[in-house]
Short mmCIF file of C-alpha atoms and ligand atoms in Angstrom, two decimals:
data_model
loop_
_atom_site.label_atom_id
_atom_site.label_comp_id
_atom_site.label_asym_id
_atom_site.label_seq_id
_atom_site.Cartn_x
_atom_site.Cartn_y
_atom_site.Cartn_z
CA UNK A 1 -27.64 48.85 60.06
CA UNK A 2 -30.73 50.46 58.87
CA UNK A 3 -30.76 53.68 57.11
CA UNK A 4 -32.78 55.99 55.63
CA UNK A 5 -32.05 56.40 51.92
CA UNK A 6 -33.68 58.16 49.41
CA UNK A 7 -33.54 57.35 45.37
CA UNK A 8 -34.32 60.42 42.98
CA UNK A 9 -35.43 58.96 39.70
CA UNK A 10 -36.45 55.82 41.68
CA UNK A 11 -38.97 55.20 38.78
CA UNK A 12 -36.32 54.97 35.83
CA UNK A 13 -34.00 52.19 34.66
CA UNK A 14 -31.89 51.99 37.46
CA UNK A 15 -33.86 53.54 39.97
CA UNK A 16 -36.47 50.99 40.19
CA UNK A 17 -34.07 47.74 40.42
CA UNK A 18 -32.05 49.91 43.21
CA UNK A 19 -34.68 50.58 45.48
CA UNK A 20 -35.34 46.82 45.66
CA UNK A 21 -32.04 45.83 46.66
CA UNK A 22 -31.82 48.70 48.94
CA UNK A 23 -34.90 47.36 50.46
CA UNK A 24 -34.01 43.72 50.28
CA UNK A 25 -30.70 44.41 52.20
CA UNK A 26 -33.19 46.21 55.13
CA UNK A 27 -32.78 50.17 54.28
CA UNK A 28 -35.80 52.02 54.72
CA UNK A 29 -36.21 53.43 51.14
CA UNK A 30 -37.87 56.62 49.99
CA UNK A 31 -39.10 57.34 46.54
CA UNK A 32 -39.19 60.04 44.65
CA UNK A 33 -39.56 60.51 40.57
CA UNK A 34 -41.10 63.54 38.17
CA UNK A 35 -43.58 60.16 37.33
CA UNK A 36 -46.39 59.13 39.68
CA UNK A 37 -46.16 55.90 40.86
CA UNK A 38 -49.29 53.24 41.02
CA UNK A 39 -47.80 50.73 43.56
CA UNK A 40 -49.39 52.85 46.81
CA UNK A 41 -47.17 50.73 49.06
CA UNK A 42 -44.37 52.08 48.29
CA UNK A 43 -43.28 55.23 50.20
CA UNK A 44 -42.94 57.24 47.14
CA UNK A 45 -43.17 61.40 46.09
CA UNK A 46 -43.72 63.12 42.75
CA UNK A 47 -40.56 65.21 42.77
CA UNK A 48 -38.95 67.21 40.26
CA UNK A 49 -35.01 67.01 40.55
CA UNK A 50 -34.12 70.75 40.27
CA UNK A 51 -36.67 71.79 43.02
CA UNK A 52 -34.36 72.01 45.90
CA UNK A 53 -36.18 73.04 48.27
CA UNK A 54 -39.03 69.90 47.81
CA UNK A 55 -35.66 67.85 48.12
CA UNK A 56 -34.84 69.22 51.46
CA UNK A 57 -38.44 68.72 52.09
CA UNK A 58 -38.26 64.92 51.66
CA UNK A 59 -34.66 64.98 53.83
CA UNK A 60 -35.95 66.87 56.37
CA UNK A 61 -39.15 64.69 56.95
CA UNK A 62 -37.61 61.59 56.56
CA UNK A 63 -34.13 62.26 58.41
CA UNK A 64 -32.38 60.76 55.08
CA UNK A 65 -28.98 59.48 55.68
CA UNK A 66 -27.92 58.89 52.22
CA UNK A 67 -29.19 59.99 48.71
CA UNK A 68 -28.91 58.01 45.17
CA UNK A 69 -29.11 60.73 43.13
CA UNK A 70 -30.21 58.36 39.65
CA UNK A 71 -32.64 61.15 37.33
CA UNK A 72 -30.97 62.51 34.37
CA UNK A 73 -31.62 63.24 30.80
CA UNK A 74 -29.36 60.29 29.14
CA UNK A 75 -27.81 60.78 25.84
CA UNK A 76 -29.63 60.41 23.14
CA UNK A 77 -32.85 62.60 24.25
CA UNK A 78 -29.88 65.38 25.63
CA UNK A 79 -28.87 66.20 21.71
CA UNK A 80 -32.48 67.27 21.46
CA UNK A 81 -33.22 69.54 24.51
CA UNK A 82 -29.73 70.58 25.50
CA UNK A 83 -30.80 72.95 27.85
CA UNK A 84 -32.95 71.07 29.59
CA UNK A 85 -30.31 68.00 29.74
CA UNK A 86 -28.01 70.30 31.31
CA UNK A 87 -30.35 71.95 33.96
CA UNK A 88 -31.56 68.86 35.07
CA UNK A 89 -28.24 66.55 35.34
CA UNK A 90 -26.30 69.93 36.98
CA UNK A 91 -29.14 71.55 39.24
CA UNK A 92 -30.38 68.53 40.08
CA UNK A 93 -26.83 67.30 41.51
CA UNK A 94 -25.35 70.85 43.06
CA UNK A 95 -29.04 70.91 44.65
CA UNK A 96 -27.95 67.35 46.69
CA UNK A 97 -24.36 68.48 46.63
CA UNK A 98 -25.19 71.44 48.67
CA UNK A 99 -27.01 69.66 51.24
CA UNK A 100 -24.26 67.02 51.86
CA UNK A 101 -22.16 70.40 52.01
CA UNK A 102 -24.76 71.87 55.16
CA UNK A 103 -24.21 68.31 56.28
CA UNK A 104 -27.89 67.63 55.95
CA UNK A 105 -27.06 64.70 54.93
CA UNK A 106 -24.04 62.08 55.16
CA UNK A 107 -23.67 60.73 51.96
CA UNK A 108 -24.66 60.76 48.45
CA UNK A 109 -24.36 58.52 45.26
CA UNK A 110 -24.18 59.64 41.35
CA UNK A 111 -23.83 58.22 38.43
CA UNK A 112 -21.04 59.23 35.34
CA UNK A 113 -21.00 56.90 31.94
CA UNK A 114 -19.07 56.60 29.63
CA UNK A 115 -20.04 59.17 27.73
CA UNK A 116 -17.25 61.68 29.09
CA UNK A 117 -15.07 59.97 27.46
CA UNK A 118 -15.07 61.47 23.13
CA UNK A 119 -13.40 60.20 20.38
CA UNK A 120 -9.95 61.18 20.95
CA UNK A 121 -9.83 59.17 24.07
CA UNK A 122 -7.73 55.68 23.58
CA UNK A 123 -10.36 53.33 22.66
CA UNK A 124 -9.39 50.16 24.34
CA UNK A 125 -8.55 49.42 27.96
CA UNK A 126 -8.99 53.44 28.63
CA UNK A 127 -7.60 54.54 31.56
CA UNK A 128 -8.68 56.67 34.52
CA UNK A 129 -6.91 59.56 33.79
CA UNK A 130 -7.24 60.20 30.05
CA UNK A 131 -7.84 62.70 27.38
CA UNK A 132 -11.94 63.36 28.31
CA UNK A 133 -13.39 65.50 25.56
CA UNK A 134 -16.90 64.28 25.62
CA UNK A 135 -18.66 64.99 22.26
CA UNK A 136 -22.54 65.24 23.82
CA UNK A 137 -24.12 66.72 25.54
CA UNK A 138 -25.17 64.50 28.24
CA UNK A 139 -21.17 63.24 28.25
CA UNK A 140 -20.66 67.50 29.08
CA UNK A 141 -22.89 67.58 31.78
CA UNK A 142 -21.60 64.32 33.22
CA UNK A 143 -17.81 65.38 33.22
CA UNK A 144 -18.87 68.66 34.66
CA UNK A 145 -20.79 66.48 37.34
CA UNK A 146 -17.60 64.56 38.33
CA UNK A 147 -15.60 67.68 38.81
CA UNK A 148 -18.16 69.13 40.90
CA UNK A 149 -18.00 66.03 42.98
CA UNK A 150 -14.28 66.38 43.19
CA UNK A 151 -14.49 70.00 44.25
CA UNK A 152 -16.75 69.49 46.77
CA UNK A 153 -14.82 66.77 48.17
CA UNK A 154 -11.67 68.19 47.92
CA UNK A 155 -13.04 71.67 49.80
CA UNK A 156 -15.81 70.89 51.96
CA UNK A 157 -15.09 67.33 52.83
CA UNK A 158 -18.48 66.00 51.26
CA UNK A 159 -18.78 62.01 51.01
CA UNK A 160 -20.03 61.64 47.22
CA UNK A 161 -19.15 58.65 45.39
CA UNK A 162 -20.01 57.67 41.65
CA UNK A 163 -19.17 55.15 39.14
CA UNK A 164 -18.83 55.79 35.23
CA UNK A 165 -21.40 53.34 34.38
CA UNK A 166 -20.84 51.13 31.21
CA UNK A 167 -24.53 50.42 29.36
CA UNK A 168 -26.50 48.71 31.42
CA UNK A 169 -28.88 46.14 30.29
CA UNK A 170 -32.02 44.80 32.11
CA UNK A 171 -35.50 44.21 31.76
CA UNK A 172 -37.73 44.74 34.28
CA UNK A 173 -37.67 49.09 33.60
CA UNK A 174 -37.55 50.26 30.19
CA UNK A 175 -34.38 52.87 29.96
CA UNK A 176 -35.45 55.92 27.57
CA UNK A 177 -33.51 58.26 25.44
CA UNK A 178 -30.22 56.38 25.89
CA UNK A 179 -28.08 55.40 22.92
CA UNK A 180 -27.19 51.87 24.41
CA UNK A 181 -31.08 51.41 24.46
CA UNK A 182 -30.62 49.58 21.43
CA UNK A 183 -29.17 46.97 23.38
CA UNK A 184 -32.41 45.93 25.13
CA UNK A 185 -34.76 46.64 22.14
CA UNK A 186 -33.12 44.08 20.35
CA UNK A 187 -34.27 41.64 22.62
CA UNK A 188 -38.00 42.70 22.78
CA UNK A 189 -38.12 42.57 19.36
CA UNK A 190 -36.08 39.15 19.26
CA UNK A 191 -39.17 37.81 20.89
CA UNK A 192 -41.77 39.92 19.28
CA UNK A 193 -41.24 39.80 16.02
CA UNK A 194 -37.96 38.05 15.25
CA UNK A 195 -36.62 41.23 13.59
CA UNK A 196 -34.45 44.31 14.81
CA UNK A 197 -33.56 47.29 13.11
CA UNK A 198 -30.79 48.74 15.12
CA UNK A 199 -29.77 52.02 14.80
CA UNK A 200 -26.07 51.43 15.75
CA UNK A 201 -23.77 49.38 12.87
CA UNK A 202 -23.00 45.98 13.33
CA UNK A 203 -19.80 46.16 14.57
CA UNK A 204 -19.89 49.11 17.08
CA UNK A 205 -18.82 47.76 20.27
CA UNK A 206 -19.32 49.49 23.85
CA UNK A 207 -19.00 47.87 27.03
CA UNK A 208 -21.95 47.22 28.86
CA UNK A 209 -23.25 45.39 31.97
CA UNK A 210 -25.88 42.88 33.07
CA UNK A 211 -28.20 45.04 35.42
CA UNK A 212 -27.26 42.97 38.90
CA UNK A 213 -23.66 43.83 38.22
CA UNK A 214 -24.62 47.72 38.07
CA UNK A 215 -26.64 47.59 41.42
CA UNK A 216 -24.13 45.46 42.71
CA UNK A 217 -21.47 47.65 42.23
CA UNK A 218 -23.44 50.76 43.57
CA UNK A 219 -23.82 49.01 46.69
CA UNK A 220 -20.34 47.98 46.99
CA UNK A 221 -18.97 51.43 46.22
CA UNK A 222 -21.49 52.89 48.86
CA UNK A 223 -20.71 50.60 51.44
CA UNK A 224 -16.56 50.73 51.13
CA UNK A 225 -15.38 52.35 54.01
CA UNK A 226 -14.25 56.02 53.64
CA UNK A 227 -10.32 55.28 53.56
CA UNK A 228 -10.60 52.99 50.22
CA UNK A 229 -12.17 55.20 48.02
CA UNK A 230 -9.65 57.04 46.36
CA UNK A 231 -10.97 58.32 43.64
CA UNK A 232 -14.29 61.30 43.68
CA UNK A 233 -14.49 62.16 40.70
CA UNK A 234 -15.79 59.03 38.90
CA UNK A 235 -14.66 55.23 39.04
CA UNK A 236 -14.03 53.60 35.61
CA UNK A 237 -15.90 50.33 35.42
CA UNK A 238 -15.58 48.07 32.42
CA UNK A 239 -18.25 46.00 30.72
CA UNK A 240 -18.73 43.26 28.40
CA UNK A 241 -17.80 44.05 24.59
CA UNK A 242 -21.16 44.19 23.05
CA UNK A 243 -22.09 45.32 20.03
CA UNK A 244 -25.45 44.89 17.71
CA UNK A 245 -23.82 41.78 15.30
CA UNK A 246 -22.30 39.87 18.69
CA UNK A 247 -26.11 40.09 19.80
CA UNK A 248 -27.63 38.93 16.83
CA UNK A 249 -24.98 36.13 16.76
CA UNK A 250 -25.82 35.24 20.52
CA UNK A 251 -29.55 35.27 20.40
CA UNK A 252 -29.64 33.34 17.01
CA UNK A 253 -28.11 30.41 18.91
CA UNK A 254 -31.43 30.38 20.92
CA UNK A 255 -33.71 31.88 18.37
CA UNK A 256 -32.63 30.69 15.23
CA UNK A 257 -34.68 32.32 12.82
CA UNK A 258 -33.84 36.48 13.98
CA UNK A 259 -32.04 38.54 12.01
CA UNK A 260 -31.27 42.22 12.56
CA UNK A 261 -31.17 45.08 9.50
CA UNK A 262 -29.42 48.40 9.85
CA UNK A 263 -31.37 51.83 9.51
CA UNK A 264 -28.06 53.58 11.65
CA UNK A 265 -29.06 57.40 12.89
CA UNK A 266 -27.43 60.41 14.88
CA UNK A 267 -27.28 57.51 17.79
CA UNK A 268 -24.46 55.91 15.54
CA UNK A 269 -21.80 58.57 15.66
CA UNK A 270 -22.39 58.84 19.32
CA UNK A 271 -22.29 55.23 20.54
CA UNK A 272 -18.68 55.47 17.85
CA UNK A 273 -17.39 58.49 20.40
CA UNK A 274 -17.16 55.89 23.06
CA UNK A 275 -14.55 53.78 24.28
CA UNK A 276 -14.66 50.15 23.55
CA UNK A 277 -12.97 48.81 26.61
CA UNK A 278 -12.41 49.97 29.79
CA UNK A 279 -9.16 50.23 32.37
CA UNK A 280 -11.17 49.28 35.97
CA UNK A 281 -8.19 48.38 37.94
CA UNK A 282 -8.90 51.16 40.55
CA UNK A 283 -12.77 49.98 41.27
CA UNK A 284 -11.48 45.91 41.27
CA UNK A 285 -8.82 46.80 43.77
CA UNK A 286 -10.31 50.15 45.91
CA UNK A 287 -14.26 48.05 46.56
CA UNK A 288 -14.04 44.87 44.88
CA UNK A 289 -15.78 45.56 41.48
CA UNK A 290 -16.11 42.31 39.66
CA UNK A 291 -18.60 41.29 36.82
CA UNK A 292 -20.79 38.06 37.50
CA UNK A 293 -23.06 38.31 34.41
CA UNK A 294 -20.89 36.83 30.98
CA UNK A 295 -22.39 37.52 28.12
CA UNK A 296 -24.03 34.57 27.37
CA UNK A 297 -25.56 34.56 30.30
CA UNK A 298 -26.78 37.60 30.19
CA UNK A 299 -28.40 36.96 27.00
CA UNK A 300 -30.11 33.89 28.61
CA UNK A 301 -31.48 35.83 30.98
CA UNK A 302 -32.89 38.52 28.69
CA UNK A 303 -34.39 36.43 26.65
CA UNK A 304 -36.49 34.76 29.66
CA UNK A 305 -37.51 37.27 30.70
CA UNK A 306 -38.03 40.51 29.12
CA UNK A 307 -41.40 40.84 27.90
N1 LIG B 1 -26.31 54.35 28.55
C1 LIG B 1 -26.28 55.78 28.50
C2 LIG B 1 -26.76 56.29 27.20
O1 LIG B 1 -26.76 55.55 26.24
C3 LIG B 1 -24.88 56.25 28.71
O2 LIG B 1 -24.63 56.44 30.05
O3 LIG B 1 -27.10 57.43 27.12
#
């Protein structure tokens, strides 16, 4: 059935690859991002995430159904401006929070990481329910996020779902300020110059996920029916092990001659905070997750087509 969706931060990462499945599966798809946006077909607004009343604005207008709530400062950037990373990923979600609350609208979707998880937190196959001291402070603001989506759950019945996303890797939308960016740079640069200085060591893994599986997943979480989703404040989801030296090994085997150097940075001892491997039984069994994208594949397809 059609609805009528909205995507805040539909110009980012994730955003932009959302709103075209969303579209391709026959929602009729707002857009709204702090950046302007040149394709004039699109039904798009300049919004700013913590203005709440422009939100209700674009609801109102629109009759929204359901919002993707996908604009945040990501982890990296956050160490910088921690203020700012934690008024925009908290207003911005209480803002949508509330008005699934006045029942404005029916149902909303945001994104955790990994990041809540710190480096006390078992390392491989973490579970669930875990020790979650998040050492950033974009992994903060997330883990406060989730337990404001279990509050308002819990007390005013509000239908908000969200996934702790692994890195997510793509190439058709640049991510910025993330510390699993390195993860796509080294394929731009694989085809630019045949060199990579990564910022993360070698053998640093995190699990991370081809961008189809992410969207995938959203849409699968969002569409489970009410009675299956047993979990609000976050869903574990587990990636592939990737780390900078199973890259380089990977892409050599199609471009023989790159090689990647190590200039490591503040990036480093977050990306080490992070769990390695992830427990996802609840999101296989609850919705269905699965991962299509192996990592070969995956590195196939980045190197076709990222530019
Ligand atoms: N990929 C994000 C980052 O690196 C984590 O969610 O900040």
């Amino acid at each position: 059935m059609q609805k009528s969706v909205l995507v805040i931060g539909s110009e980012g990462q994730i955003g932009t690859e959302l709103c075209d499945a969303l579209g391709v599966q026959g929602n009729r798809v707002i857009r709204a991002d702090i950046r302007l946006q040149t394709d004039e077909a699109k039904l798009h607004y300049q919004l700013d995430a913590t203005d709440k009343e422009a939100i209700e604005r674009i609801v109102e207008e629109h009759d929204i159904e359901v919002v993707y709530l996908m604009a945040a400062m990501l982890s990296a950037t956050a160490e910088k401006h921690p203020q700012k990373a934690w008024e925009l990923n908290m207003q911005s979600l209480l803002h949508v929070l509330d008005l699934a609350k006045e029942k404005k609208i029916k149902k909303l979707f945001w994104p955790s990481s990994i990041a809540i998880f710190g480096p006390d937190t078992p390392k491989k196959n973490t579970p669930q329910e875990t020790v979650i001291h998040p050492s950033t402070v974009y992994g903060i603001s997330k883990r406060a996020g989730e337990m404001w989506c279990a509050y308002y759950h819990s007390v005013f019945g509000v239908d908000v779902r969200s996934l702790r996303y692994p890195g997510i890797i793509s190439y058709k939308t640049a991510p910025g300020g993330g510390t699993t960016d390195y993860a796509i740079e080294i394929f731009k640069s694989a085809k630019g110059q045949g060199r990579y200085t990564s910022f993360i060591e070698a053998q640093t893994i995190t699990p991370m996920i081809y961008m189809s599986d992410a969207i995938t997943a959203t849409i699968a979480l969002m569409e489970a029916p009410v009675e299956s989703i047993t979990v609000r404040t976050s869903y574990n989801l587990d990636g592939l092990a990737v780390s900078p030296q199973k890259l380089e090994e990977e892409i050599k085997r199609h471009l023989p001659d790159f090689k990647v150097d190590y200039a490591t940075d503040y990036r480093q001892a977050i990306a080490a905070s992070w769990p390695e491997s992830i427990n996802d039984e609840l999101a296989r069994s609850d919705w269905g997750y699965t991962i299509y994208t192996d990592f070969q594949r995956l590195v196939q397809e980045m190197l076709t087509h990222i530019e």
